[in-house]
Short mmCIF file of N, CA and C in Angstrom, two decimals:
data_model
loop_
_atom_site.label_atom_id
_atom_site.label_comp_id
_atom_site.label_asym_id
_atom_site.label_seq_id
_atom_site.Cartn_x
_atom_site.Cartn_y
_atom_site.Cartn_z
N MET A 84 36.25 -43.08 -33.59
CA MET A 84 35.65 -41.92 -33.14
C MET A 84 36.01 -41.86 -31.72
N THR A 85 36.26 -40.65 -30.95
CA THR A 85 36.72 -40.73 -29.55
C THR A 85 35.29 -40.16 -28.92
N VAL A 86 35.34 -40.78 -27.76
CA VAL A 86 34.03 -40.46 -26.80
C VAL A 86 34.78 -39.74 -25.74
N LEU A 87 34.03 -38.65 -25.45
CA LEU A 87 34.52 -37.85 -24.14
C LEU A 87 33.78 -38.23 -22.95
N HIS A 88 34.40 -38.61 -21.95
CA HIS A 88 33.63 -38.89 -20.77
C HIS A 88 33.75 -37.70 -19.72
N SER A 89 32.71 -37.02 -19.38
CA SER A 89 32.63 -36.13 -18.23
C SER A 89 33.41 -36.42 -16.90
N ALA A 90 34.06 -35.67 -16.30
CA ALA A 90 34.54 -36.32 -15.01
C ALA A 90 33.29 -36.25 -14.02
N PRO A 91 33.52 -37.18 -13.13
CA PRO A 91 32.42 -37.34 -12.12
C PRO A 91 32.08 -36.14 -11.20
N ALA A 92 30.92 -35.89 -11.02
CA ALA A 92 30.61 -34.78 -10.42
C ALA A 92 31.07 -34.88 -8.93
N THR A 93 31.80 -33.63 -8.46
CA THR A 93 32.34 -33.75 -7.14
C THR A 93 30.91 -33.55 -6.08
N ALA A 94 31.37 -33.70 -4.68
CA ALA A 94 30.33 -33.41 -3.61
C ALA A 94 29.93 -32.04 -3.76
N MET A 95 31.03 -31.15 -3.83
CA MET A 95 30.62 -29.69 -4.07
C MET A 95 29.71 -29.47 -5.02
N ASP A 96 30.32 -29.75 -6.32
CA ASP A 96 29.29 -29.61 -7.45
C ASP A 96 27.73 -30.04 -7.36
N LYS A 97 27.69 -31.15 -6.66
CA LYS A 97 26.06 -31.62 -6.28
C LYS A 97 25.65 -30.55 -5.37
N VAL A 98 26.29 -30.15 -4.21
CA VAL A 98 25.58 -29.12 -3.26
C VAL A 98 25.16 -28.01 -4.16
N ILE A 99 26.19 -27.39 -4.82
CA ILE A 99 25.76 -26.14 -5.59
C ILE A 99 24.53 -26.28 -6.27
N SER A 100 24.57 -27.30 -7.03
CA SER A 100 23.42 -27.71 -7.92
C SER A 100 22.01 -27.77 -7.03
N ILE A 101 22.06 -28.35 -6.13
CA ILE A 101 20.86 -28.43 -5.10
C ILE A 101 20.46 -27.15 -4.70
N VAL A 102 21.60 -26.51 -4.14
CA VAL A 102 21.09 -25.09 -3.88
C VAL A 102 20.71 -24.21 -4.84
N PHE A 103 21.34 -24.15 -5.94
CA PHE A 103 20.86 -23.30 -7.07
C PHE A 103 19.18 -23.78 -7.61
N ALA A 104 19.16 -25.00 -7.79
CA ALA A 104 17.68 -25.62 -7.93
C ALA A 104 16.65 -25.17 -6.86
N SER A 105 17.08 -24.98 -5.72
CA SER A 105 16.10 -24.73 -4.71
C SER A 105 15.79 -23.24 -4.63
N LEU A 106 16.87 -22.31 -5.01
CA LEU A 106 16.57 -20.88 -5.09
C LEU A 106 15.76 -20.84 -6.31
N ILE A 107 15.99 -21.40 -7.32
CA ILE A 107 15.16 -21.27 -8.75
C ILE A 107 13.63 -21.70 -8.33
N ALA A 108 13.48 -22.55 -7.67
CA ALA A 108 12.13 -23.12 -7.66
C ALA A 108 11.48 -22.37 -6.50
N ALA A 109 12.04 -21.51 -5.35
CA ALA A 109 11.34 -20.91 -4.47
C ALA A 109 11.35 -19.52 -4.68
N SER A 110 11.89 -18.89 -5.77
CA SER A 110 12.00 -17.77 -5.85
C SER A 110 10.61 -17.04 -6.44
N PRO A 111 9.58 -17.64 -7.23
CA PRO A 111 8.43 -17.13 -7.52
C PRO A 111 7.64 -16.99 -6.30
N PHE A 112 7.65 -17.90 -5.14
CA PHE A 112 6.78 -18.20 -3.93
C PHE A 112 7.37 -17.11 -2.92
N ALA A 113 8.63 -16.54 -3.20
CA ALA A 113 9.10 -15.48 -2.14
C ALA A 113 8.01 -14.49 -1.56
N ALA A 114 7.57 -14.07 -2.49
CA ALA A 114 6.59 -13.04 -1.93
C ALA A 114 5.60 -13.53 -1.08
N LEU A 115 4.94 -14.60 -1.50
CA LEU A 115 3.72 -15.56 -0.88
C LEU A 115 4.10 -15.94 0.59
N ALA A 116 5.58 -16.13 0.75
CA ALA A 116 6.09 -17.07 1.93
C ALA A 116 5.78 -16.00 3.18
N GLU A 117 5.81 -14.52 2.94
CA GLU A 117 5.82 -13.70 4.00
C GLU A 117 4.44 -14.05 4.88
N THR A 118 4.37 -13.93 6.36
CA THR A 118 3.00 -14.29 6.98
C THR A 118 2.87 -13.13 8.09
N PHE A 119 1.66 -12.64 8.29
CA PHE A 119 1.46 -11.58 8.89
C PHE A 119 0.67 -11.94 10.10
N GLU A 120 0.76 -10.96 11.25
CA GLU A 120 0.21 -11.46 12.43
C GLU A 120 -1.00 -10.35 12.63
N ARG A 121 -2.15 -10.87 13.29
CA ARG A 121 -3.05 -9.96 13.81
C ARG A 121 -2.72 -9.65 15.53
N VAL A 122 -3.01 -8.75 15.89
CA VAL A 122 -2.75 -8.23 17.40
C VAL A 122 -4.04 -7.69 17.58
N GLU A 123 -4.47 -7.74 19.04
CA GLU A 123 -5.74 -7.38 19.53
C GLU A 123 -5.69 -6.11 20.21
N LEU A 124 -6.05 -5.09 19.79
CA LEU A 124 -5.83 -3.80 20.51
C LEU A 124 -7.29 -3.25 20.85
N ASP A 125 -7.25 -2.23 21.59
CA ASP A 125 -8.64 -1.56 22.04
C ASP A 125 -9.22 -0.97 20.72
N LYS A 126 -10.37 -1.41 20.67
CA LYS A 126 -11.04 -0.66 19.52
C LYS A 126 -11.34 0.84 19.63
N ASP A 127 -11.15 1.52 20.62
CA ASP A 127 -11.19 2.91 20.73
C ASP A 127 -9.93 3.53 20.85
N ARG A 128 -8.79 2.87 20.54
CA ARG A 128 -7.37 3.30 20.61
C ARG A 128 -7.23 4.82 19.87
N THR A 129 -6.33 5.47 20.20
CA THR A 129 -6.02 6.95 19.45
C THR A 129 -4.84 6.81 18.91
N SER A 130 -4.44 7.85 18.20
CA SER A 130 -3.32 8.04 17.38
C SER A 130 -2.17 8.35 18.38
N VAL A 131 -2.52 9.21 19.59
CA VAL A 131 -1.42 9.72 20.79
C VAL A 131 -0.95 8.02 21.07
N GLN A 132 -1.76 7.20 21.37
CA GLN A 132 -1.00 6.25 22.13
C GLN A 132 0.05 5.55 21.14
N TYR A 133 0.14 5.84 19.93
CA TYR A 133 1.15 5.09 19.31
C TYR A 133 1.73 6.18 18.27
N ALA A 134 1.98 7.42 18.95
CA ALA A 134 2.33 8.36 18.02
C ALA A 134 3.70 8.42 17.28
N GLY A 135 4.62 7.77 17.79
CA GLY A 135 5.88 7.39 17.38
C GLY A 135 5.90 6.89 15.87
N PRO A 136 5.53 5.70 15.84
CA PRO A 136 5.54 5.05 14.65
C PRO A 136 4.42 5.45 13.62
N ILE A 137 3.39 6.18 13.97
CA ILE A 137 2.44 6.67 13.19
C ILE A 137 2.81 8.01 12.54
N LYS A 138 3.75 9.00 13.37
CA LYS A 138 4.45 10.05 12.92
C LYS A 138 5.42 9.99 11.77
N SER A 139 6.06 8.82 11.95
CA SER A 139 7.29 8.29 11.16
C SER A 139 6.72 8.03 9.77
N ILE A 140 5.71 7.23 9.62
CA ILE A 140 4.85 6.86 8.39
C ILE A 140 4.24 7.90 7.78
N THR A 141 3.63 8.87 8.38
CA THR A 141 2.84 10.08 7.91
C THR A 141 3.83 10.74 7.36
N LYS A 142 4.97 11.15 7.87
CA LYS A 142 6.03 12.16 7.53
C LYS A 142 6.77 11.61 6.12
N ALA A 143 6.83 10.12 6.01
CA ALA A 143 7.57 9.27 4.89
C ALA A 143 6.38 9.33 3.75
N LEU A 144 4.94 9.29 4.07
CA LEU A 144 4.06 9.56 2.87
C LEU A 144 3.68 10.67 2.32
N GLU A 145 3.60 11.93 3.24
CA GLU A 145 2.99 13.01 2.74
C GLU A 145 4.01 13.74 1.68
N GLY A 146 3.02 14.51 0.84
CA GLY A 146 3.76 15.25 -0.18
C GLY A 146 4.16 14.60 -1.31
N TYR A 147 3.99 13.36 -1.55
CA TYR A 147 4.23 12.49 -2.63
C TYR A 147 3.05 11.81 -3.56
N ASN A 148 3.34 11.64 -4.51
CA ASN A 148 2.45 10.61 -5.47
C ASN A 148 2.79 9.20 -5.34
N TRP A 149 1.95 8.33 -4.86
CA TRP A 149 2.32 6.99 -4.73
C TRP A 149 1.60 6.17 -5.70
N LEU A 150 1.88 5.44 -6.63
CA LEU A 150 1.19 4.83 -7.59
C LEU A 150 1.34 3.07 -7.34
N GLY A 151 0.00 2.63 -7.49
CA GLY A 151 -0.28 1.26 -7.15
C GLY A 151 0.53 0.43 -8.24
N GLN A 152 1.25 -0.83 -7.81
CA GLN A 152 1.94 -1.40 -8.71
C GLN A 152 1.50 -2.57 -9.24
N SER A 153 0.12 -2.89 -9.21
CA SER A 153 -0.47 -4.15 -9.69
C SER A 153 -0.67 -3.86 -10.89
N ALA A 154 -0.87 -5.02 -12.02
CA ALA A 154 -1.40 -4.62 -13.31
C ALA A 154 -2.89 -4.02 -13.46
N ASP A 155 -3.74 -4.35 -12.52
CA ASP A 155 -5.16 -3.78 -12.52
C ASP A 155 -5.43 -2.42 -11.72
N MET A 156 -4.16 -1.99 -11.22
CA MET A 156 -4.37 -0.67 -10.58
C MET A 156 -4.15 0.44 -11.62
N GLY A 157 -4.97 1.25 -11.87
CA GLY A 157 -4.74 2.20 -12.57
C GLY A 157 -4.60 3.68 -12.07
N GLY A 158 -4.02 3.94 -10.78
CA GLY A 158 -3.85 4.94 -10.20
C GLY A 158 -3.15 4.79 -8.83
N GLY A 159 -3.26 5.89 -7.86
CA GLY A 159 -2.52 5.76 -6.65
C GLY A 159 -3.32 6.77 -5.70
N VAL A 160 -2.45 7.49 -4.75
CA VAL A 160 -2.86 8.27 -3.72
C VAL A 160 -1.82 9.04 -3.50
N PHE A 161 -2.27 10.37 -2.96
CA PHE A 161 -1.44 11.55 -2.59
C PHE A 161 -1.82 11.67 -1.39
N PHE A 162 -0.96 11.90 -0.33
CA PHE A 162 -1.17 12.34 1.17
C PHE A 162 -0.85 13.72 1.40
N LYS A 163 -1.43 14.59 2.02
CA LYS A 163 -0.87 15.73 2.70
C LYS A 163 -1.29 15.82 4.06
N PRO A 164 -0.49 16.61 4.91
CA PRO A 164 -0.62 16.73 6.40
C PRO A 164 -1.94 17.50 6.55
N TYR A 165 -2.76 17.31 7.59
CA TYR A 165 -3.88 17.89 7.90
C TYR A 165 -3.49 18.25 9.62
N VAL A 166 -3.68 19.48 9.82
CA VAL A 166 -3.49 20.18 11.03
C VAL A 166 -4.81 19.95 12.05
N ASN A 167 -4.93 19.07 12.68
CA ASN A 167 -6.09 18.80 13.63
C ASN A 167 -6.26 19.89 14.67
N PRO A 168 -7.18 20.84 14.47
CA PRO A 168 -7.62 21.91 15.35
C PRO A 168 -7.88 21.51 16.92
N LYS A 169 -8.39 20.22 16.97
CA LYS A 169 -8.64 19.61 18.08
C LYS A 169 -7.79 18.88 18.96
N PHE A 170 -6.53 18.50 18.07
CA PHE A 170 -5.66 17.56 18.76
C PHE A 170 -5.21 17.97 20.19
N GLY A 171 -5.26 17.18 21.05
CA GLY A 171 -4.92 17.32 22.57
C GLY A 171 -6.24 17.97 23.41
N LYS A 172 -7.30 17.80 22.72
CA LYS A 172 -8.55 18.15 23.64
C LYS A 172 -9.26 16.81 23.84
N ASN A 173 -8.94 16.42 24.73
CA ASN A 173 -9.48 14.80 25.03
C ASN A 173 -11.01 14.89 25.29
N ASP A 174 -11.71 16.04 25.20
CA ASP A 174 -13.37 16.09 25.35
C ASP A 174 -13.82 15.96 23.77
N THR A 175 -13.06 15.86 22.88
CA THR A 175 -13.67 15.80 21.61
C THR A 175 -13.38 14.53 20.74
N GLU A 176 -14.02 14.28 19.78
CA GLU A 176 -13.87 12.80 19.17
C GLU A 176 -12.83 12.63 18.50
N THR A 177 -12.13 14.01 17.99
CA THR A 177 -10.89 13.68 17.32
C THR A 177 -9.67 14.15 18.09
N GLY A 178 -9.78 14.46 19.32
CA GLY A 178 -8.77 14.98 20.19
C GLY A 178 -7.62 14.47 20.20
N GLY A 179 -7.58 12.96 19.89
CA GLY A 179 -6.39 12.14 20.20
C GLY A 179 -6.15 11.65 18.54
N ALA A 180 -6.56 12.24 17.66
CA ALA A 180 -6.12 11.65 16.50
C ALA A 180 -5.19 12.48 15.43
N ILE A 181 -4.06 11.90 15.04
CA ILE A 181 -3.21 12.38 14.12
C ILE A 181 -3.89 12.06 12.74
N MET A 182 -3.86 12.98 11.72
CA MET A 182 -4.98 13.16 10.54
C MET A 182 -4.15 13.33 9.36
N VAL A 183 -4.40 12.76 8.13
CA VAL A 183 -3.99 13.04 6.93
C VAL A 183 -5.17 13.43 6.05
N THR A 184 -5.08 13.99 4.88
CA THR A 184 -5.99 14.12 3.97
C THR A 184 -5.16 13.31 2.65
N ALA A 185 -6.12 12.23 2.18
CA ALA A 185 -5.94 11.40 1.04
C ALA A 185 -6.58 11.83 -0.25
N THR A 186 -5.86 11.95 -1.00
CA THR A 186 -6.61 12.08 -2.56
C THR A 186 -6.27 10.85 -3.47
N PHE A 187 -7.30 10.32 -3.76
CA PHE A 187 -7.20 8.86 -4.43
C PHE A 187 -7.34 9.34 -5.98
N TYR A 188 -6.60 8.57 -6.76
CA TYR A 188 -6.48 9.29 -8.33
C TYR A 188 -6.80 7.73 -8.98
N LEU A 189 -7.46 8.03 -10.30
CA LEU A 189 -7.67 7.11 -11.10
C LEU A 189 -6.74 7.50 -12.38
N TYR A 190 -5.86 6.93 -12.76
CA TYR A 190 -4.74 7.62 -13.71
C TYR A 190 -4.33 8.67 -13.20
N ASP A 191 -4.44 9.89 -13.77
CA ASP A 191 -4.01 11.06 -13.45
C ASP A 191 -5.09 12.14 -12.79
N LYS A 192 -6.26 11.43 -12.91
CA LYS A 192 -7.53 12.33 -12.33
C LYS A 192 -7.90 12.09 -10.83
N PRO A 193 -8.36 13.11 -10.06
CA PRO A 193 -8.45 12.92 -8.73
C PRO A 193 -9.84 12.48 -8.66
N VAL A 194 -10.15 11.34 -8.19
CA VAL A 194 -11.62 10.68 -7.80
C VAL A 194 -12.31 10.99 -6.36
N LYS A 195 -11.44 10.88 -5.59
CA LYS A 195 -12.01 10.98 -4.20
C LYS A 195 -10.93 11.75 -3.28
N GLU A 196 -11.44 12.45 -2.60
CA GLU A 196 -10.66 13.17 -1.35
C GLU A 196 -11.08 12.83 -0.12
N ALA A 197 -10.33 12.25 0.98
CA ALA A 197 -10.80 11.86 2.28
C ALA A 197 -9.85 12.35 3.50
N LEU A 198 -10.59 12.79 4.62
CA LEU A 198 -9.76 13.44 5.63
C LEU A 198 -9.78 11.63 6.51
N MET A 199 -8.27 11.42 6.67
CA MET A 199 -8.24 10.02 7.42
C MET A 199 -7.78 10.26 8.65
N ILE A 200 -7.95 9.49 9.73
CA ILE A 200 -7.41 9.71 10.69
C ILE A 200 -6.55 8.02 10.83
N ALA A 201 -5.18 8.52 11.69
CA ALA A 201 -4.10 7.37 11.65
C ALA A 201 -4.16 6.73 13.13
N ARG A 202 -4.12 5.24 13.17
CA ARG A 202 -3.88 4.94 14.43
C ARG A 202 -3.24 3.58 14.20
N GLN A 203 -2.67 2.74 15.39
CA GLN A 203 -2.06 1.74 15.12
C GLN A 203 -2.98 0.54 14.48
N SER A 204 -2.34 -0.14 13.50
CA SER A 204 -3.36 -1.23 13.02
C SER A 204 -3.22 -2.50 13.88
N GLN A 205 -4.14 -3.15 13.74
CA GLN A 205 -4.29 -4.75 14.44
C GLN A 205 -3.47 -5.53 13.65
N ILE A 206 -2.94 -5.31 12.36
CA ILE A 206 -1.91 -6.24 11.81
C ILE A 206 -0.56 -5.61 12.30
N SER A 207 0.33 -6.52 12.65
CA SER A 207 1.35 -6.15 13.27
C SER A 207 2.71 -5.33 12.30
N GLY A 208 2.83 -4.19 12.80
CA GLY A 208 3.78 -3.69 11.96
C GLY A 208 3.15 -2.70 10.98
N PHE A 209 1.95 -2.55 10.99
CA PHE A 209 1.55 -1.41 10.00
C PHE A 209 1.03 -0.34 10.81
N VAL A 210 0.53 0.87 10.24
CA VAL A 210 -0.37 1.82 10.64
C VAL A 210 -1.63 1.74 9.70
N GLU A 211 -2.72 2.04 10.31
CA GLU A 211 -4.14 2.12 9.93
C GLU A 211 -4.45 3.49 9.58
N PHE A 212 -5.05 3.72 8.23
CA PHE A 212 -5.70 5.19 7.97
C PHE A 212 -7.15 4.56 7.48
N TYR A 213 -7.90 5.35 8.35
CA TYR A 213 -9.42 5.09 7.80
C TYR A 213 -10.03 6.35 7.88
N GLY A 214 -11.24 6.35 6.82
CA GLY A 214 -11.83 7.60 6.59
C GLY A 214 -12.69 8.17 7.92
N TYR A 215 -12.59 9.52 7.96
CA TYR A 215 -13.11 10.00 9.17
C TYR A 215 -14.66 10.07 9.11
N GLU A 216 -15.14 10.04 7.81
CA GLU A 216 -16.70 10.06 7.35
C GLU A 216 -17.11 8.70 7.05
N SER A 217 -16.29 7.75 6.78
CA SER A 217 -16.60 6.25 6.45
C SER A 217 -15.31 5.34 6.94
N ARG A 218 -15.79 4.84 7.66
CA ARG A 218 -14.72 3.81 8.38
C ARG A 218 -14.36 2.68 7.58
N GLU A 219 -15.18 2.33 6.42
CA GLU A 219 -14.94 1.34 5.44
C GLU A 219 -13.72 1.61 4.68
N LEU A 220 -13.56 2.92 4.39
CA LEU A 220 -12.32 3.45 3.49
C LEU A 220 -11.09 3.26 4.60
N GLN A 221 -10.35 2.23 4.21
CA GLN A 221 -9.13 1.90 5.28
C GLN A 221 -7.97 1.64 4.26
N LEU A 222 -6.85 1.94 4.80
CA LEU A 222 -5.35 1.35 4.24
C LEU A 222 -4.49 1.25 5.68
N HIS A 223 -4.05 -0.34 5.53
CA HIS A 223 -3.41 -0.44 6.33
C HIS A 223 -1.68 -0.31 6.02
N ILE A 224 -0.86 0.34 6.25
CA ILE A 224 0.20 0.70 5.59
C ILE A 224 1.61 0.36 6.30
N ARG A 225 2.55 -0.05 5.57
CA ARG A 225 4.03 -0.28 6.19
C ARG A 225 4.83 0.46 5.18
N MET A 226 5.80 1.04 5.60
CA MET A 226 6.82 1.36 4.80
C MET A 226 7.86 0.41 4.46
N VAL A 227 8.34 0.13 3.12
CA VAL A 227 9.19 -1.02 2.74
C VAL A 227 10.75 -0.09 2.78
N ASP A 228 10.65 0.91 1.98
CA ASP A 228 11.73 1.92 2.04
C ASP A 228 11.25 3.17 2.09
N ASP A 229 12.20 4.11 1.52
CA ASP A 229 11.66 5.73 1.08
C ASP A 229 10.80 5.93 0.13
N ASP A 230 10.98 4.83 -0.99
CA ASP A 230 10.27 5.00 -2.13
C ASP A 230 9.07 4.01 -2.38
N THR A 231 8.98 3.25 -1.33
CA THR A 231 7.82 1.97 -1.57
C THR A 231 7.04 1.80 -0.06
N PHE A 232 5.75 1.78 -0.34
CA PHE A 232 4.96 1.12 0.93
C PHE A 232 3.94 0.16 0.44
N GLN A 233 3.61 -0.73 1.35
CA GLN A 233 2.76 -1.99 1.10
C GLN A 233 1.52 -1.68 2.01
N ALA A 234 0.37 -2.15 1.47
CA ALA A 234 -0.72 -1.93 2.24
C ALA A 234 -1.89 -3.22 2.04
N PHE A 235 -2.78 -3.13 2.93
CA PHE A 235 -3.99 -3.99 2.86
C PHE A 235 -5.04 -2.95 2.93
N SER A 236 -6.31 -3.12 2.45
CA SER A 236 -7.23 -2.39 2.32
C SER A 236 -8.37 -2.55 3.47
N SER A 237 -8.01 -3.74 4.33
CA SER A 237 -8.70 -3.70 5.64
C SER A 237 -7.98 -4.55 6.56
N ASP A 238 -8.25 -4.63 7.80
CA ASP A 238 -7.47 -5.50 8.58
C ASP A 238 -7.65 -6.92 8.80
N ASP A 239 -8.71 -7.39 7.88
CA ASP A 239 -8.90 -8.79 7.96
C ASP A 239 -8.34 -9.58 6.66
N GLN A 240 -7.46 -8.77 5.93
CA GLN A 240 -6.97 -9.40 4.64
C GLN A 240 -5.34 -9.83 4.93
N TYR A 241 -4.92 -9.71 6.09
CA TYR A 241 -3.51 -10.03 6.30
C TYR A 241 -3.41 -11.61 6.28
N ARG A 242 -4.50 -12.67 6.23
CA ARG A 242 -4.07 -13.77 6.11
C ARG A 242 -3.85 -14.32 4.58
N ASN A 243 -4.14 -13.36 3.70
CA ASN A 243 -3.77 -13.71 2.33
C ASN A 243 -2.96 -12.66 1.76
N PRO A 244 -1.60 -12.99 1.78
CA PRO A 244 -0.65 -12.01 1.35
C PRO A 244 -0.78 -11.73 -0.31
N VAL A 245 -1.76 -12.28 -0.86
CA VAL A 245 -2.05 -11.89 -2.17
C VAL A 245 -2.81 -10.52 -2.17
N ASN A 246 -3.26 -10.32 -1.28
CA ASN A 246 -4.21 -8.86 -1.05
C ASN A 246 -3.11 -7.82 -0.77
N LEU A 247 -1.98 -8.17 -0.59
CA LEU A 247 -0.95 -7.13 -0.19
C LEU A 247 -0.54 -6.20 -1.27
N MET A 248 -1.12 -4.92 -1.36
CA MET A 248 -0.88 -4.03 -2.50
C MET A 248 0.69 -3.31 -2.42
N THR A 249 1.30 -3.00 -3.24
CA THR A 249 2.47 -2.27 -3.29
C THR A 249 2.43 -1.14 -4.18
N TYR A 250 2.87 -0.01 -3.50
CA TYR A 250 2.64 1.48 -4.09
C TYR A 250 4.27 2.11 -4.19
N LYS A 251 4.71 2.57 -5.37
CA LYS A 251 5.82 3.28 -5.52
C LYS A 251 5.71 4.78 -5.50
N LYS A 252 6.72 5.66 -5.14
CA LYS A 252 6.72 6.98 -5.13
C LYS A 252 7.16 7.10 -6.76
N VAL A 253 6.35 8.27 -7.28
CA VAL A 253 6.64 8.47 -8.76
C VAL A 253 6.35 10.17 -8.81
N GLU A 254 6.96 10.64 -9.73
CA GLU A 254 6.68 12.23 -10.06
C GLU A 254 5.49 12.52 -10.35
N LYS A 255 4.62 11.82 -11.30
CA LYS A 255 3.27 12.00 -11.64
C LYS A 255 2.62 10.80 -12.00
N PHE A 256 1.31 10.66 -11.85
CA PHE A 256 0.41 9.62 -12.25
C PHE A 256 0.55 9.53 -13.75
N ASN A 257 0.11 8.15 -14.36
CA ASN A 257 0.05 7.90 -15.73
C ASN A 257 -1.17 8.50 -16.25
N LYS A 258 -1.23 8.91 -17.39
CA LYS A 258 -2.15 9.31 -18.23
C LYS A 258 -3.11 8.09 -18.70
N SER A 259 -4.30 8.05 -18.75
CA SER A 259 -5.28 6.90 -19.13
C SER A 259 -5.12 6.79 -20.47
N ASN A 260 -4.84 5.55 -21.34
CA ASN A 260 -4.92 5.43 -22.60
C ASN A 260 -6.34 5.28 -23.11
N TYR A 261 -7.48 4.98 -22.11
CA TYR A 261 -8.81 4.85 -22.54
C TYR A 261 -9.55 6.08 -22.98
N LYS A 262 -8.85 7.40 -22.45
CA LYS A 262 -9.69 8.65 -22.73
C LYS A 262 -9.01 8.89 -24.18
N ASP A 263 -7.94 8.74 -24.50
CA ASP A 263 -7.56 9.12 -26.08
C ASP A 263 -8.14 8.05 -26.86
N GLN A 264 -8.52 6.77 -26.59
CA GLN A 264 -9.29 5.88 -27.24
C GLN A 264 -10.86 6.25 -27.49
N LEU A 265 -11.45 7.05 -26.50
CA LEU A 265 -12.88 7.41 -26.60
C LEU A 265 -12.90 8.50 -27.35
N GLU A 266 -11.62 9.62 -27.43
CA GLU A 266 -11.84 10.86 -28.05
C GLU A 266 -11.84 10.49 -29.35
N SER A 267 -10.95 9.53 -29.76
CA SER A 267 -10.59 9.27 -31.35
C SER A 267 -11.98 8.52 -31.94
N ALA A 268 -12.63 7.60 -30.90
CA ALA A 268 -13.85 6.90 -31.48
C ALA A 268 -14.94 7.77 -31.64
N HIS A 269 -15.12 9.10 -30.76
CA HIS A 269 -16.00 10.01 -30.92
C HIS A 269 -15.69 10.89 -32.15
N GLU A 270 -14.52 11.22 -32.43
CA GLU A 270 -14.15 12.18 -33.30
C GLU A 270 -14.21 11.24 -34.82
N SER A 271 -14.20 10.03 -34.90
CA SER A 271 -14.29 9.32 -36.24
C SER A 271 -15.84 8.90 -36.24
N GLY A 272 -16.71 9.28 -35.45
CA GLY A 272 -18.06 8.99 -35.59
C GLY A 272 -18.56 7.96 -35.14
N GLY A 273 -17.79 7.31 -34.34
CA GLY A 273 -18.00 5.78 -33.57
C GLY A 273 -19.19 6.15 -32.56
N PHE A 274 -19.18 7.00 -31.79
CA PHE A 274 -20.17 7.51 -30.87
C PHE A 274 -21.08 8.48 -31.39
N PHE A 275 -22.40 8.63 -31.31
CA PHE A 275 -23.12 9.56 -31.62
C PHE A 275 -23.62 10.60 -30.47
#
């Protein structure tokens, strides 16, 4: 019986093994490794003060369907430009506001349309969009690439990267499977 002995591992083989093992161990946590910073800004800041980055993001968002990528998100948002007739008039509440209209979808059905004001977010690197009629409606957005943006739903969520949502550009939103199930239950007499 012949016993084969493997050649002793070289120093280079050991280094490669350690690096490879480190990459495998770190990969699931890579998304959670990013940290975000909060900057203190004037609470009455306007869009005009940060018009460059804001216009860059609004132009990238407008006219596209953006689908949420987490398993529990069944919809997305569509942004369209809003021409602010009071823009540049400093004596009005919205005189310094760059605005968009956001239509929120649950699957392929619109559920809410909101006029939103854009301004610099207190989360570094993000632009804040908040509802004109309801400041609680917020999205703090940064573009990842032409087809992807990431967002927090409030400026205090930056501490926990798990709260970071990802949206991808899509041709159309998905249809809900639940409607078909409800219709078939109704047709079969499952509902009275």
